[in-house]
PDB file of C-alpha atoms in Angstrom:
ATOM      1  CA  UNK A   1     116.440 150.785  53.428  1.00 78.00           C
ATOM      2  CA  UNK A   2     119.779 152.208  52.191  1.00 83.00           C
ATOM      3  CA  UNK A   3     122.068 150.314  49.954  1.00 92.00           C
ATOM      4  CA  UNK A   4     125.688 149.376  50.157  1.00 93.00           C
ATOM      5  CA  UNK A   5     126.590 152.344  47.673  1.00 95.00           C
ATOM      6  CA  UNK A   6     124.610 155.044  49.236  1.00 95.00           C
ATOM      7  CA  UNK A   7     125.640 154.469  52.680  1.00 96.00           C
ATOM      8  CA  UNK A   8     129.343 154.460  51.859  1.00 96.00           C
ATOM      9  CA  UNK A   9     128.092 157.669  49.614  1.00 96.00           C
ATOM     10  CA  UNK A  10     126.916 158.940  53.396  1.00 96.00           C
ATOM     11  CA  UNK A  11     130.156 157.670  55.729  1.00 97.00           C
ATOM     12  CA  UNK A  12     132.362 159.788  52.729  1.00 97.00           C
ATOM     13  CA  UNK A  13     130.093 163.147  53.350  1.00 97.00           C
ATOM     14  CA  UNK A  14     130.423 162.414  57.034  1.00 97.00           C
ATOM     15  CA  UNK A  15     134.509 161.877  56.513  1.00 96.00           C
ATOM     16  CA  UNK A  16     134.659 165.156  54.609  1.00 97.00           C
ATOM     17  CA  UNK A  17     132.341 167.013  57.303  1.00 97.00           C
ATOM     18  CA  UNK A  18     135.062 166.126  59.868  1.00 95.00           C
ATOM     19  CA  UNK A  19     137.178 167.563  57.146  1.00 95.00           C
ATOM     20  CA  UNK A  20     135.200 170.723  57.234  1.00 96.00           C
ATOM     21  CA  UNK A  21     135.617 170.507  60.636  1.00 95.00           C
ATOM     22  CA  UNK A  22     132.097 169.982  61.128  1.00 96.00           C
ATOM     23  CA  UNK A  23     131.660 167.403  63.684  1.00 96.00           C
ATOM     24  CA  UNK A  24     128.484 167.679  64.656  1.00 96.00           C
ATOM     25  CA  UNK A  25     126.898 167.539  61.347  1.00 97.00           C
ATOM     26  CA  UNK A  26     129.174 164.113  60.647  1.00 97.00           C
ATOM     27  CA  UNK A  27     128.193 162.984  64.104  1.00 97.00           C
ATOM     28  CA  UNK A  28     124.268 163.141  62.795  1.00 96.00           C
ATOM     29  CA  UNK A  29     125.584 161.688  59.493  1.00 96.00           C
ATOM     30  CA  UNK A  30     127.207 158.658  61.558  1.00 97.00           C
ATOM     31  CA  UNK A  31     124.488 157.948  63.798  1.00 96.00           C
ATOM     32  CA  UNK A  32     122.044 157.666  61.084  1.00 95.00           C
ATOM     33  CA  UNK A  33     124.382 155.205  59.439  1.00 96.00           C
ATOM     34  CA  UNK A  34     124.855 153.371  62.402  1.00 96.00           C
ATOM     35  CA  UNK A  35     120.766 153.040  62.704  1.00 95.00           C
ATOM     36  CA  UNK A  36     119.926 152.029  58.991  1.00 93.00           C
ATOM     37  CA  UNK A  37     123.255 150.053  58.921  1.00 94.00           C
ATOM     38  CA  UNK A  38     124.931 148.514  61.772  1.00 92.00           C
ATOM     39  CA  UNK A  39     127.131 145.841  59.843  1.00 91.00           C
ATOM     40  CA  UNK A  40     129.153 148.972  58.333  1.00 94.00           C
ATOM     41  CA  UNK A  41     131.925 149.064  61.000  1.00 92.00           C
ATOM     42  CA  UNK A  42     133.427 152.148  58.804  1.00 94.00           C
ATOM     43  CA  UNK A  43     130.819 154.326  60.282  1.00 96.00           C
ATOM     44  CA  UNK A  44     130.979 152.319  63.728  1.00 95.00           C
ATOM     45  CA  UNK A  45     134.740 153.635  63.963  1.00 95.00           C
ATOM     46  CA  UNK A  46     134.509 156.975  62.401  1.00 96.00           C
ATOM     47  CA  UNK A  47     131.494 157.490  65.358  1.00 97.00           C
ATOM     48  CA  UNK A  48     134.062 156.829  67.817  1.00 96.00           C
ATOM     49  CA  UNK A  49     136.398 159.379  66.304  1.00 96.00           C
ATOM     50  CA  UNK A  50     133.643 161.978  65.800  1.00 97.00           C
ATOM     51  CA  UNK A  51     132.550 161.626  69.170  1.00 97.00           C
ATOM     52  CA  UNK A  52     135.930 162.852  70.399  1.00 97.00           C
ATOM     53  CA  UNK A  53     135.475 166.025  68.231  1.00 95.00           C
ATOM     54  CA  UNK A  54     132.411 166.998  69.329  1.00 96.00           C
ATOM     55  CA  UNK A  55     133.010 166.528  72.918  1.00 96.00           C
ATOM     56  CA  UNK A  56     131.246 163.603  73.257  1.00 97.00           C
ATOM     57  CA  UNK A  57     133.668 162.087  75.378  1.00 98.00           C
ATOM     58  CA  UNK A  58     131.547 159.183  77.518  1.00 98.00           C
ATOM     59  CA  UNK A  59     129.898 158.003  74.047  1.00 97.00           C
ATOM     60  CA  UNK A  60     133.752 158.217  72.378  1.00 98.00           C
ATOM     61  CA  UNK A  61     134.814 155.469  75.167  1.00 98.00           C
ATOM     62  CA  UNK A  62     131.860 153.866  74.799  1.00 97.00           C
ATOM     63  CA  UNK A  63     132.224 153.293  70.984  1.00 96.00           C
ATOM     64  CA  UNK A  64     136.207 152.581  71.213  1.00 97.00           C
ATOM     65  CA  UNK A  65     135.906 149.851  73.949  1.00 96.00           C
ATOM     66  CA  UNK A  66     132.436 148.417  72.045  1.00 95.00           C
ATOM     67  CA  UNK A  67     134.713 148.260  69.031  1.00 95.00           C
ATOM     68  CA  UNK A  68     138.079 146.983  70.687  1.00 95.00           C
ATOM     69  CA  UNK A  69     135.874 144.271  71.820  1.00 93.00           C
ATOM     70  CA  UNK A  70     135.854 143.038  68.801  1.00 87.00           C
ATOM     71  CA  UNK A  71     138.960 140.273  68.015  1.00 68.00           C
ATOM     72  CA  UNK A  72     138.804 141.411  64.123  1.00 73.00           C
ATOM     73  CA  UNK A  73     139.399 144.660  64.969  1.00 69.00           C
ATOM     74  CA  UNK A  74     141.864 146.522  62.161  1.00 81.00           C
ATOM     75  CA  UNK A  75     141.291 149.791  63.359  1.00 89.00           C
ATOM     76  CA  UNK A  76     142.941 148.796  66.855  1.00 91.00           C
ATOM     77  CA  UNK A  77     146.001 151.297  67.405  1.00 91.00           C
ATOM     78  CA  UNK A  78     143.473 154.313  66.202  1.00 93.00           C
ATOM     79  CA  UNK A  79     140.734 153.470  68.881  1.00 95.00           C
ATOM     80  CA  UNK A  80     143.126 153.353  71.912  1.00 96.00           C
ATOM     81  CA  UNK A  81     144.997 156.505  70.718  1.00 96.00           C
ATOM     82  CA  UNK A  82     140.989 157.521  70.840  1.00 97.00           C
ATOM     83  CA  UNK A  83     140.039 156.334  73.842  1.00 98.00           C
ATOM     84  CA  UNK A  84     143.634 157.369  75.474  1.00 98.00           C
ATOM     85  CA  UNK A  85     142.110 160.968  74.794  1.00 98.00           C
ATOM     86  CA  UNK A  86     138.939 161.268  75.675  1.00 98.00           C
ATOM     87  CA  UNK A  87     139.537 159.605  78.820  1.00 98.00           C
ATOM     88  CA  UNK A  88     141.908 162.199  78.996  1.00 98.00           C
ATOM     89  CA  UNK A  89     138.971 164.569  78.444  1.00 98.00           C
ATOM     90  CA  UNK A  90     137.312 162.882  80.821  1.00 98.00           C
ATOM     91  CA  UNK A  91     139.714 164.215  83.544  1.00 98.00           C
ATOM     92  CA  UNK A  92     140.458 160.385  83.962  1.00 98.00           C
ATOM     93  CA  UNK A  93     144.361 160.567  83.447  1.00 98.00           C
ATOM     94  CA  UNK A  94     145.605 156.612  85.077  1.00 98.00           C
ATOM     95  CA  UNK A  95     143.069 155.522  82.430  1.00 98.00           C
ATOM     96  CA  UNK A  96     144.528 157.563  80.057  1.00 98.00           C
ATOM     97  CA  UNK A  97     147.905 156.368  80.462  1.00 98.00           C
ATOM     98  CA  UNK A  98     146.608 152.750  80.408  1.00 97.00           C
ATOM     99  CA  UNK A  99     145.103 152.983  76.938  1.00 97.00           C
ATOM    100  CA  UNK A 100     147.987 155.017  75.598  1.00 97.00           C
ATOM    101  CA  UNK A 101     150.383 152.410  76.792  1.00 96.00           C
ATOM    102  CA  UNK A 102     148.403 149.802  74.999  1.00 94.00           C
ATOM    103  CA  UNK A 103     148.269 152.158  71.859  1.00 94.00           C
ATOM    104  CA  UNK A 104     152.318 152.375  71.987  1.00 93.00           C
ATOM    105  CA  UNK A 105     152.400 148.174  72.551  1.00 90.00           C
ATOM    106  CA  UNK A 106     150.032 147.411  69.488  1.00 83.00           C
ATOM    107  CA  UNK A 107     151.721 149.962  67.470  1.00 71.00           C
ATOM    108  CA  UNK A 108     155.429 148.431  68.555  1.00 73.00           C
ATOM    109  CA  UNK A 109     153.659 144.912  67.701  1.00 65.00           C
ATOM    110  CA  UNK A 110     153.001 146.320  64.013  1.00 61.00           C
ATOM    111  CA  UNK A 111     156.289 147.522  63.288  1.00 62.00           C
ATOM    112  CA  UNK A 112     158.080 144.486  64.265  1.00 62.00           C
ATOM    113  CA  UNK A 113     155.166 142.373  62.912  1.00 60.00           C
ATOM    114  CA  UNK A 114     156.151 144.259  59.528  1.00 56.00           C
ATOM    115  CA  UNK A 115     160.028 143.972  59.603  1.00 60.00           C
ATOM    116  CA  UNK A 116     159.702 140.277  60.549  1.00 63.00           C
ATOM    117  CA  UNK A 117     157.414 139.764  57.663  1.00 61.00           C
ATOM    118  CA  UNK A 118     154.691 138.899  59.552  1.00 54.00           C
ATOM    119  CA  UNK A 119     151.078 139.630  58.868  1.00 56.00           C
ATOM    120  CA  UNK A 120     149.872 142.760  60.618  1.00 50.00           C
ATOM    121  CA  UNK A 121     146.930 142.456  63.319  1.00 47.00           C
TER     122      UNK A 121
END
């Protein structure tokens, strides 16, 4: 069993893969997180993101509507933007423009949320 420091010692190798524009190798880095881990929602939304880049679009909307499902969800404007493009990928363009739409609401809802004071979703 892997401990808290070592797997956020793996999700930051997986983070720079993507940086080394290696998605496939953080993809296998991510899913092994995922397995030994699956309380570390870092690696949870960084899969989601990786799956995009390695053209696995069906398990990118998988992972972005698993995680949006979530009401605690922090990471909410980055997974429709994500899930906006792959169905995109996906040749699926009306759901496309559904999820951006909701990406450009929850991102208008920040802004004023942070002018008005207000605590951010």
């Amino acid at each position: 069993m892997l401990n808290q420091s070592e797997i956020e010692v793996l999700h930051l190798h997986a983070c720079l893969q993507m940086q080394y524009q290696q998605p496939q190798k953080a993809l296998t880095l991510l899913k092994a997180i995922v397995l030994c881990a699956p309380e570390f929602r870092p690696a949870q939304t960084s899969l989601a993101l990786v799956c995009l880049e390695a053209q696995e679009y069906q398990a990118s909307v998988t992972w972005c509507q698993t995680l949006l499902a979530k009401q605690d969800n922090a990471d909410k404007a980055a997974l429709l933007l994500c899930l906006s493009r792959a169905y995109w990928r996906l040749n699926e363009p009306q759901k496309a423009r559904e999820a951006y739409g909701l990406y450009i609401g929850s991102h208008q809802d920040n802004q004023r949320n942070t002018i008005d004071g207000s605590p951010n979703e």
